[in-house]
Amino acid sequence: LAVAALCAGARDFPGSKTVTLVVPFTAGGPTDRVARDLAEAMRKPLGGAVVVVDNAAGAGGSIGANKVAKAPADGYTLLLHHIGMATMPTLVRNIPFKVESDFEYVGLVNDVPMTVIAKPALPANNYRELVSWVNANKGKINLGNAGVGSASHLCGMLFQQALGVEMTAVPYKGTAPAMTDLMGGQIDLMCDQTTNTTGQIEAKKVKAYAVTSPKRLTTPALKDLPTMQEVGAKDFSVSIFHGLYAPKGTPAPVLKKLNDALKVALKDPEFIKKQEGTGAVVVTDQRMEPAGHKAFVAAEIAKWSPVIKAAGVYVD
Ligand code: MLT
């Protein structure tokens, strides 16, 4: 009887029940931006379901991820997370969940480049001048991020390595509040995703110095920014992928419905326009399939683990 009920539930999914998309950072930041755009684009293919975003922030994204890992495996609680799923296993020693076995991988959503930005009053006007300023202010520089495990933390770590200068990390529950403090001059520098920085760079509310993509970007406000590799950080290339996850054990028919809806969303012109308007690139390859998503995250874990270990960065 229980199995029959489960199958009926899966067949009717999502019905009139609300689907919750957990974002492990504060509202208004880059992860939240992707989630709200995606929720909008998945509503129709999910039969007009109500898809709400729940910002469960903190601990570099692991609080929100853990909330979904422990949620009922019925498809009504999903996680939208990024590269943190590949860096947390190495960065966070007592992580309360297993990235590779506590989740079902629904599919990948996009790839987002990052930008090295500064408070508007910082006197450097190009990357070379930024390096001089950093060297002249060693020991006094505040670098904003969204906690150990966040994309901004990973990029900030690589940036400090590239310059050979240690900075004071100022963690926030997301890079939306960090951006507010950066624009206000409370912190000096940050490395954040173009989904959160493009508008502020265009409005000249922050200064921008470089992009972390292997090639220059075409977004008008970002096209003149050099890549970190151009300015001499030869191994510096960071792209932030966002993926959709459900708790382990979510029924296969439900996962198929979610993946079908995701693939419709990824082809939605409105969704693509919103994403590409801020430098994000919507996934069009096998990574939109659960197997491709899972394989990609495993490869990213293998890629970043030695880099993080070499930096000696972790939290207990
Ligand atoms: C990060 O990892 O830096 C997050 O993207 C921050 C956020 O989404 O607020």
CSV table of C-alpha atoms and ligand atoms in Angstrom, one decimal:
chain,number,residue,atom,x,y,z
A,1,LEU,CA,0.0,0.0,0.0
A,2,ALA,CA,2.9,2.3,1.0
A,3,VAL,CA,4.7,1.6,-2.3
A,4,ALA,CA,1.5,2.2,-4.2
A,5,ALA,CA,1.1,5.5,-2.5
A,6,LEU,CA,4.7,6.4,-3.2
A,7,CYS,CA,4.3,5.6,-6.9
A,8,ALA,CA,1.1,7.6,-7.0
A,9,GLY,CA,2.8,10.5,-5.3
A,10,ALA,CA,5.6,10.3,-7.8
A,11,ARG,CA,3.2,10.1,-10.8
A,12,ASP,CA,1.3,13.2,-9.7
A,13,PHE,CA,4.4,15.2,-8.7
A,14,PRO,CA,4.4,18.0,-8.0
A,15,GLY,CA,0.6,18.4,-8.1
A,16,SER,CA,-0.5,21.4,-6.1
A,17,LYS,CA,2.3,21.1,-3.5
A,18,THR,CA,4.9,23.9,-3.3
A,19,VAL,CA,8.5,23.0,-4.4
A,20,THR,CA,11.1,24.7,-2.3
A,21,LEU,CA,14.5,25.6,-3.8
A,22,VAL,CA,17.0,26.1,-1.0
A,23,VAL,CA,19.8,28.7,-1.7
A,24,PRO,CA,22.7,28.3,0.8
A,25,PHE,CA,23.5,32.1,0.7
A,26,THR,CA,21.6,35.3,1.5
A,27,ALA,CA,19.0,36.8,-0.9
A,28,GLY,CA,20.2,39.1,-3.6
A,29,GLY,CA,23.6,37.4,-4.2
A,30,PRO,CA,24.8,35.5,-7.2
A,31,THR,CA,23.5,32.0,-6.1
A,32,ASP,CA,20.1,33.5,-5.2
A,33,ARG,CA,20.0,35.2,-8.6
A,34,VAL,CA,20.5,32.0,-10.5
A,35,ALA,CA,17.9,30.2,-8.2
A,36,ARG,CA,15.2,32.8,-8.7
A,37,ASP,CA,15.7,32.9,-12.5
A,38,LEU,CA,15.6,29.1,-12.6
A,39,ALA,CA,12.5,28.8,-10.3
A,40,GLU,CA,10.7,31.2,-12.7
A,41,ALA,CA,11.7,29.1,-15.7
A,42,MET,CA,10.8,25.8,-14.1
A,43,ARG,CA,7.3,26.7,-13.0
A,44,LYS,CA,5.6,26.1,-16.3
A,45,PRO,CA,7.3,22.8,-17.1
A,46,LEU,CA,6.4,21.6,-13.6
A,47,GLY,CA,2.8,22.1,-14.5
A,48,GLY,CA,2.4,25.6,-13.1
A,49,ALA,CA,3.8,24.5,-9.7
A,50,VAL,CA,4.6,27.1,-7.1
A,51,VAL,CA,8.4,27.1,-6.7
A,52,VAL,CA,9.7,29.2,-3.8
A,53,VAL,CA,13.2,30.1,-2.9
A,54,ASP,CA,14.4,29.5,0.7
A,55,ASN,CA,17.6,31.3,1.7
A,56,ALA,CA,19.2,29.0,4.3
A,57,ALA,CA,22.6,30.9,4.6
A,58,GLY,CA,25.7,30.4,6.7
A,59,ALA,CA,28.9,28.4,7.2
A,60,GLY,CA,30.0,29.0,3.6
A,61,GLY,CA,26.9,27.3,2.2
A,62,SER,CA,27.1,24.1,4.2
A,63,ILE,CA,24.0,24.9,6.3
A,64,GLY,CA,21.7,25.1,3.3
A,65,ALA,CA,23.3,22.1,1.7
A,66,ASN,CA,22.8,20.1,4.9
A,67,LYS,CA,19.2,21.2,5.2
A,68,VAL,CA,18.5,19.5,1.8
A,69,ALA,CA,20.6,16.5,2.5
A,70,LYS,CA,18.4,15.8,5.6
A,71,ALA,CA,15.1,16.8,3.9
A,72,PRO,CA,12.4,14.2,3.0
A,73,ALA,CA,13.3,12.5,-0.3
A,74,ASP,CA,10.1,13.5,-2.1
A,75,GLY,CA,11.3,16.1,-4.6
A,76,TYR,CA,9.6,19.0,-2.8
A,77,THR,CA,12.9,20.3,-1.3
A,78,LEU,CA,15.7,20.9,-3.7
A,79,LEU,CA,19.2,22.6,-3.5
A,80,LEU,CA,20.7,25.1,-5.9
A,81,HIS,CA,24.4,25.2,-5.1
A,82,HIS,CA,27.7,25.9,-6.9
A,83,ILE,CA,31.4,25.0,-6.9
A,84,GLY,CA,31.1,24.8,-3.1
A,85,MET,CA,29.8,21.2,-3.5
A,86,ALA,CA,33.3,20.4,-5.0
A,87,THR,CA,35.4,22.4,-2.5
A,88,MET,CA,33.6,21.7,0.8
A,89,PRO,CA,34.7,18.1,1.0
A,90,THR,CA,38.3,19.2,1.2
A,91,LEU,CA,37.8,22.6,3.0
A,92,VAL,CA,35.4,21.5,5.8
A,93,ARG,CA,36.7,18.7,7.9
A,94,ASN,CA,33.6,17.8,9.9
A,95,ILE,CA,31.1,18.3,7.1
A,96,PRO,CA,27.7,17.0,8.2
A,97,PHE,CA,26.9,15.4,4.9
A,98,LYS,CA,28.5,13.5,2.0
A,99,VAL,CA,28.5,15.5,-1.3
A,100,GLU,CA,28.8,12.3,-3.4
A,101,SER,CA,26.3,10.1,-1.5
A,102,ASP,CA,23.7,12.2,0.3
A,103,PHE,CA,22.3,13.9,-2.9
A,104,GLU,CA,20.6,13.0,-6.1
A,105,TYR,CA,22.1,15.0,-9.0
A,106,VAL,CA,19.3,16.6,-11.0
A,107,GLY,CA,21.5,18.4,-13.6
A,108,LEU,CA,23.8,21.4,-14.0
A,109,VAL,CA,22.5,24.9,-14.8
A,110,ASN,CA,25.3,27.3,-15.8
A,111,ASP,CA,28.9,28.4,-15.6
A,112,VAL,CA,29.7,31.8,-14.2
A,113,PRO,CA,33.0,33.7,-14.4
A,114,MET,CA,34.3,35.9,-11.6
A,115,THR,CA,35.7,39.4,-11.3
A,116,VAL,CA,38.4,40.9,-9.1
A,117,ILE,CA,36.8,44.1,-7.7
A,118,ALA,CA,37.5,46.8,-5.2
A,119,LYS,CA,35.9,49.6,-3.2
A,120,PRO,CA,35.4,52.8,-5.3
A,121,ALA,CA,38.0,54.8,-3.4
A,122,LEU,CA,40.8,52.3,-4.0
A,123,PRO,CA,43.5,54.5,-5.8
A,124,ALA,CA,44.5,51.8,-8.3
A,125,ASN,CA,43.0,52.1,-11.8
A,126,ASN,CA,44.3,49.0,-13.5
A,127,TYR,CA,45.6,45.6,-12.4
A,128,ARG,CA,49.3,46.6,-12.4
A,129,GLU,CA,48.4,49.6,-10.1
A,130,LEU,CA,46.3,47.2,-7.9
A,131,VAL,CA,49.3,44.9,-7.4
A,132,SER,CA,51.4,48.0,-6.3
A,133,TRP,CA,48.7,49.1,-3.9
A,134,VAL,CA,48.4,45.5,-2.4
A,135,ASN,CA,52.2,45.4,-1.9
A,136,ALA,CA,52.2,48.8,-0.3
A,137,ASN,CA,49.3,47.9,2.1
A,138,LYS,CA,50.4,44.4,3.2
A,139,GLY,CA,48.8,43.4,6.5
A,140,LYS,CA,46.0,46.0,6.2
A,141,ILE,CA,43.8,44.6,3.4
A,142,ASN,CA,40.3,43.3,4.1
A,143,LEU,CA,39.0,40.8,1.5
A,144,GLY,CA,35.2,40.1,1.5
A,145,ASN,CA,33.8,36.6,0.9
A,146,ALA,CA,30.8,34.4,1.8
A,147,GLY,CA,32.6,32.1,4.2
A,148,VAL,CA,34.9,29.1,3.8
A,149,GLY,CA,33.3,27.0,1.1
A,150,SER,CA,32.0,29.8,-0.9
A,151,ALA,CA,33.1,30.7,-4.5
A,152,SER,CA,34.3,34.1,-3.3
A,153,HIS,CA,36.4,32.4,-0.7
A,154,LEU,CA,38.0,30.0,-3.3
A,155,CYS,CA,38.7,32.8,-5.7
A,156,GLY,CA,40.0,35.0,-2.9
A,157,MET,CA,42.4,32.2,-1.8
A,158,LEU,CA,43.7,31.9,-5.4
A,159,PHE,CA,44.1,35.7,-5.7
A,160,GLN,CA,46.2,35.9,-2.5
A,161,GLN,CA,48.3,33.1,-3.8
A,162,ALA,CA,48.8,34.8,-7.1
A,163,LEU,CA,50.0,38.0,-5.4
A,164,GLY,CA,51.8,36.2,-2.6
A,165,VAL,CA,50.1,38.5,-0.1
A,166,GLU,CA,47.9,37.3,2.8
A,167,MET,CA,44.8,39.4,3.4
A,168,THR,CA,42.2,39.5,6.2
A,169,ALA,CA,39.1,37.6,5.2
A,170,VAL,CA,35.8,39.2,6.1
A,171,PRO,CA,33.1,36.5,5.9
A,172,TYR,CA,29.5,37.3,5.2
A,173,LYS,CA,26.4,35.1,4.7
A,174,GLY,CA,26.5,35.9,1.0
A,175,THR,CA,28.2,38.3,-1.3
A,176,ALA,CA,25.1,40.6,-1.5
A,177,PRO,CA,25.9,42.0,2.0
A,178,ALA,CA,29.6,41.9,1.2
A,179,MET,CA,29.0,44.0,-1.9
A,180,THR,CA,27.1,46.6,0.2
A,181,ASP,CA,30.2,46.9,2.4
A,182,LEU,CA,32.6,47.0,-0.5
A,183,MET,CA,30.6,49.8,-2.2
A,184,GLY,CA,30.6,51.6,1.2
A,185,GLY,CA,34.4,51.2,1.5
A,186,GLN,CA,34.2,49.0,4.7
A,187,ILE,CA,36.2,46.3,2.9
A,188,ASP,CA,38.8,46.8,0.2
A,189,LEU,CA,38.6,43.9,-2.2
A,190,MET,CA,36.5,40.9,-3.3
A,191,CYS,CA,36.4,38.3,-6.0
A,192,ASP,CA,32.7,37.7,-6.9
A,193,GLN,CA,30.6,36.3,-9.7
A,194,THR,CA,29.6,38.4,-12.7
A,195,THR,CA,26.0,37.8,-11.9
A,196,ASN,CA,26.5,40.0,-8.8
A,197,THR,CA,29.1,42.4,-10.1
A,198,THR,CA,28.2,43.3,-13.6
A,199,GLY,CA,25.6,45.9,-12.6
A,200,GLN,CA,27.8,47.5,-10.0
A,201,ILE,CA,30.8,47.7,-12.3
A,202,GLU,CA,28.5,49.3,-15.0
A,203,ALA,CA,27.3,51.8,-12.4
A,204,LYS,CA,30.9,52.4,-11.4
A,205,LYS,CA,29.9,51.6,-7.7
A,206,VAL,CA,33.0,49.3,-7.5
A,207,LYS,CA,36.3,49.2,-9.4
A,208,ALA,CA,37.0,46.1,-11.6
A,209,TYR,CA,40.5,44.8,-12.5
A,210,ALA,CA,40.4,41.4,-14.0
A,211,VAL,CA,38.2,38.4,-14.9
A,212,THR,CA,38.9,34.8,-13.9
A,213,SER,CA,37.8,33.2,-17.1
A,214,PRO,CA,40.4,31.7,-19.5
A,215,LYS,CA,39.3,34.2,-22.2
A,216,ARG,CA,38.1,37.8,-22.0
A,217,LEU,CA,34.3,38.2,-21.6
A,218,THR,CA,32.0,39.8,-24.2
A,219,THR,CA,29.7,41.5,-21.7
A,220,PRO,CA,30.1,45.2,-22.6
A,221,ALA,CA,30.9,46.3,-19.1
A,222,LEU,CA,33.5,43.6,-18.7
A,223,LYS,CA,35.1,43.2,-22.2
A,224,ASP,CA,38.0,45.5,-21.5
A,225,LEU,CA,39.0,43.6,-18.3
A,226,PRO,CA,42.1,41.4,-18.7
A,227,THR,CA,42.0,37.8,-17.7
A,228,MET,CA,44.1,36.8,-14.6
A,229,GLN,CA,46.2,34.7,-17.0
A,230,GLU,CA,46.9,37.7,-19.1
A,231,VAL,CA,48.2,39.7,-16.1
A,232,GLY,CA,50.6,36.9,-15.2
A,233,ALA,CA,48.6,34.5,-12.9
A,234,LYS,CA,49.1,31.7,-15.4
A,235,ASP,CA,47.2,28.9,-13.5
A,236,PHE,CA,44.4,31.2,-12.4
A,237,SER,CA,41.2,30.1,-14.0
A,238,VAL,CA,37.9,29.8,-12.0
A,239,SER,CA,34.5,29.2,-13.3
A,240,ILE,CA,31.6,28.8,-10.9
A,241,PHE,CA,29.1,26.1,-11.9
A,242,HIS,CA,25.6,25.9,-10.4
A,243,GLY,CA,23.7,22.6,-10.1
A,244,LEU,CA,20.4,21.3,-8.9
A,245,TYR,CA,20.2,18.6,-6.2
A,246,ALA,CA,17.6,16.6,-4.4
A,247,PRO,CA,18.0,14.4,-1.2
A,248,LYS,CA,19.3,10.9,-1.8
A,249,GLY,CA,16.5,8.4,-2.3
A,250,THR,CA,14.1,10.8,-4.1
A,251,PRO,CA,12.0,8.5,-6.4
A,252,ALA,CA,13.3,8.1,-10.0
A,253,PRO,CA,10.1,9.2,-11.6
A,254,VAL,CA,10.2,12.5,-9.6
A,255,LEU,CA,13.9,13.0,-10.5
A,256,LYS,CA,13.0,12.5,-14.2
A,257,LYS,CA,10.2,15.1,-14.0
A,258,LEU,CA,12.6,17.5,-12.3
A,259,ASN,CA,15.3,16.9,-14.9
A,260,ASP,CA,12.8,17.3,-17.8
A,261,ALA,CA,11.6,20.6,-16.3
A,262,LEU,CA,15.3,21.7,-15.9
A,263,LYS,CA,16.0,21.0,-19.5
A,264,VAL,CA,13.0,23.0,-20.6
A,265,ALA,CA,14.2,25.9,-18.4
A,266,LEU,CA,17.7,25.8,-19.8
A,267,LYS,CA,16.3,26.3,-23.3
A,268,ASP,CA,13.9,29.1,-22.2
A,269,PRO,CA,14.9,32.3,-24.1
A,270,GLU,CA,14.0,34.5,-21.2
A,271,PHE,CA,16.1,32.5,-18.8
A,272,ILE,CA,19.0,32.4,-21.2
A,273,LYS,CA,18.7,36.2,-21.7
A,274,LYS,CA,18.7,36.9,-18.0
A,275,GLN,CA,21.8,34.7,-17.4
A,276,GLU,CA,23.8,35.9,-20.4
A,277,GLY,CA,23.1,39.5,-19.5
A,278,THR,CA,25.4,39.1,-16.5
A,279,GLY,CA,28.1,36.9,-18.0
A,280,ALA,CA,26.7,33.5,-17.1
A,281,VAL,CA,26.7,30.7,-19.7
A,282,VAL,CA,23.7,28.3,-19.6
A,283,VAL,CA,24.7,24.6,-19.8
A,284,THR,CA,24.0,23.0,-23.2
A,285,ASP,CA,26.1,19.8,-22.9
A,286,GLN,CA,25.8,16.4,-21.1
A,287,ARG,CA,26.2,18.1,-17.7
A,288,MET,CA,22.5,18.9,-17.9
A,289,GLU,CA,21.9,15.2,-17.4
A,290,PRO,CA,22.2,13.7,-13.9
A,291,ALA,CA,25.1,11.4,-14.9
A,292,GLY,CA,26.9,14.2,-16.5
A,293,HIS,CA,26.3,16.5,-13.5
A,294,LYS,CA,27.6,13.9,-11.1
A,295,ALA,CA,30.7,13.1,-13.2
A,296,PHE,CA,31.5,16.8,-13.5
A,297,VAL,CA,31.3,17.4,-9.7
A,298,ALA,CA,33.5,14.4,-9.1
A,299,ALA,CA,36.1,15.8,-11.5
A,300,GLU,CA,35.9,19.2,-9.9
A,301,ILE,CA,36.4,17.6,-6.4
A,302,ALA,CA,39.5,15.9,-7.8
A,303,LYS,CA,40.7,19.2,-9.4
A,304,TRP,CA,40.3,21.4,-6.4
A,305,SER,CA,41.3,19.1,-3.6
A,306,PRO,CA,45.1,19.3,-4.2
A,307,VAL,CA,44.9,23.0,-4.8
A,308,ILE,CA,43.1,23.6,-1.5
A,309,LYS,CA,45.4,21.1,0.4
A,310,ALA,CA,48.5,22.9,-1.0
A,311,ALA,CA,47.1,26.2,0.3
A,312,GLY,CA,46.6,24.5,3.7
A,313,VAL,CA,43.1,26.1,4.0
A,314,TYR,CA,40.4,24.2,5.9
A,315,VAL,CA,37.9,24.5,8.8
A,316,ASP,CA,37.1,21.9,11.4
B,1,MLT,C1,29.7,32.7,-3.0
B,1,MLT,O1,30.0,31.5,-3.0
B,1,MLT,O2,30.5,33.6,-3.0
B,1,MLT,C2,28.3,32.9,-3.2
B,1,MLT,O3,28.0,32.8,-4.5
B,1,MLT,C3,27.8,34.1,-2.5
B,1,MLT,C4,26.4,34.3,-2.8
B,1,MLT,O4,25.8,33.6,-3.6
B,1,MLT,O5,25.8,35.1,-2.1
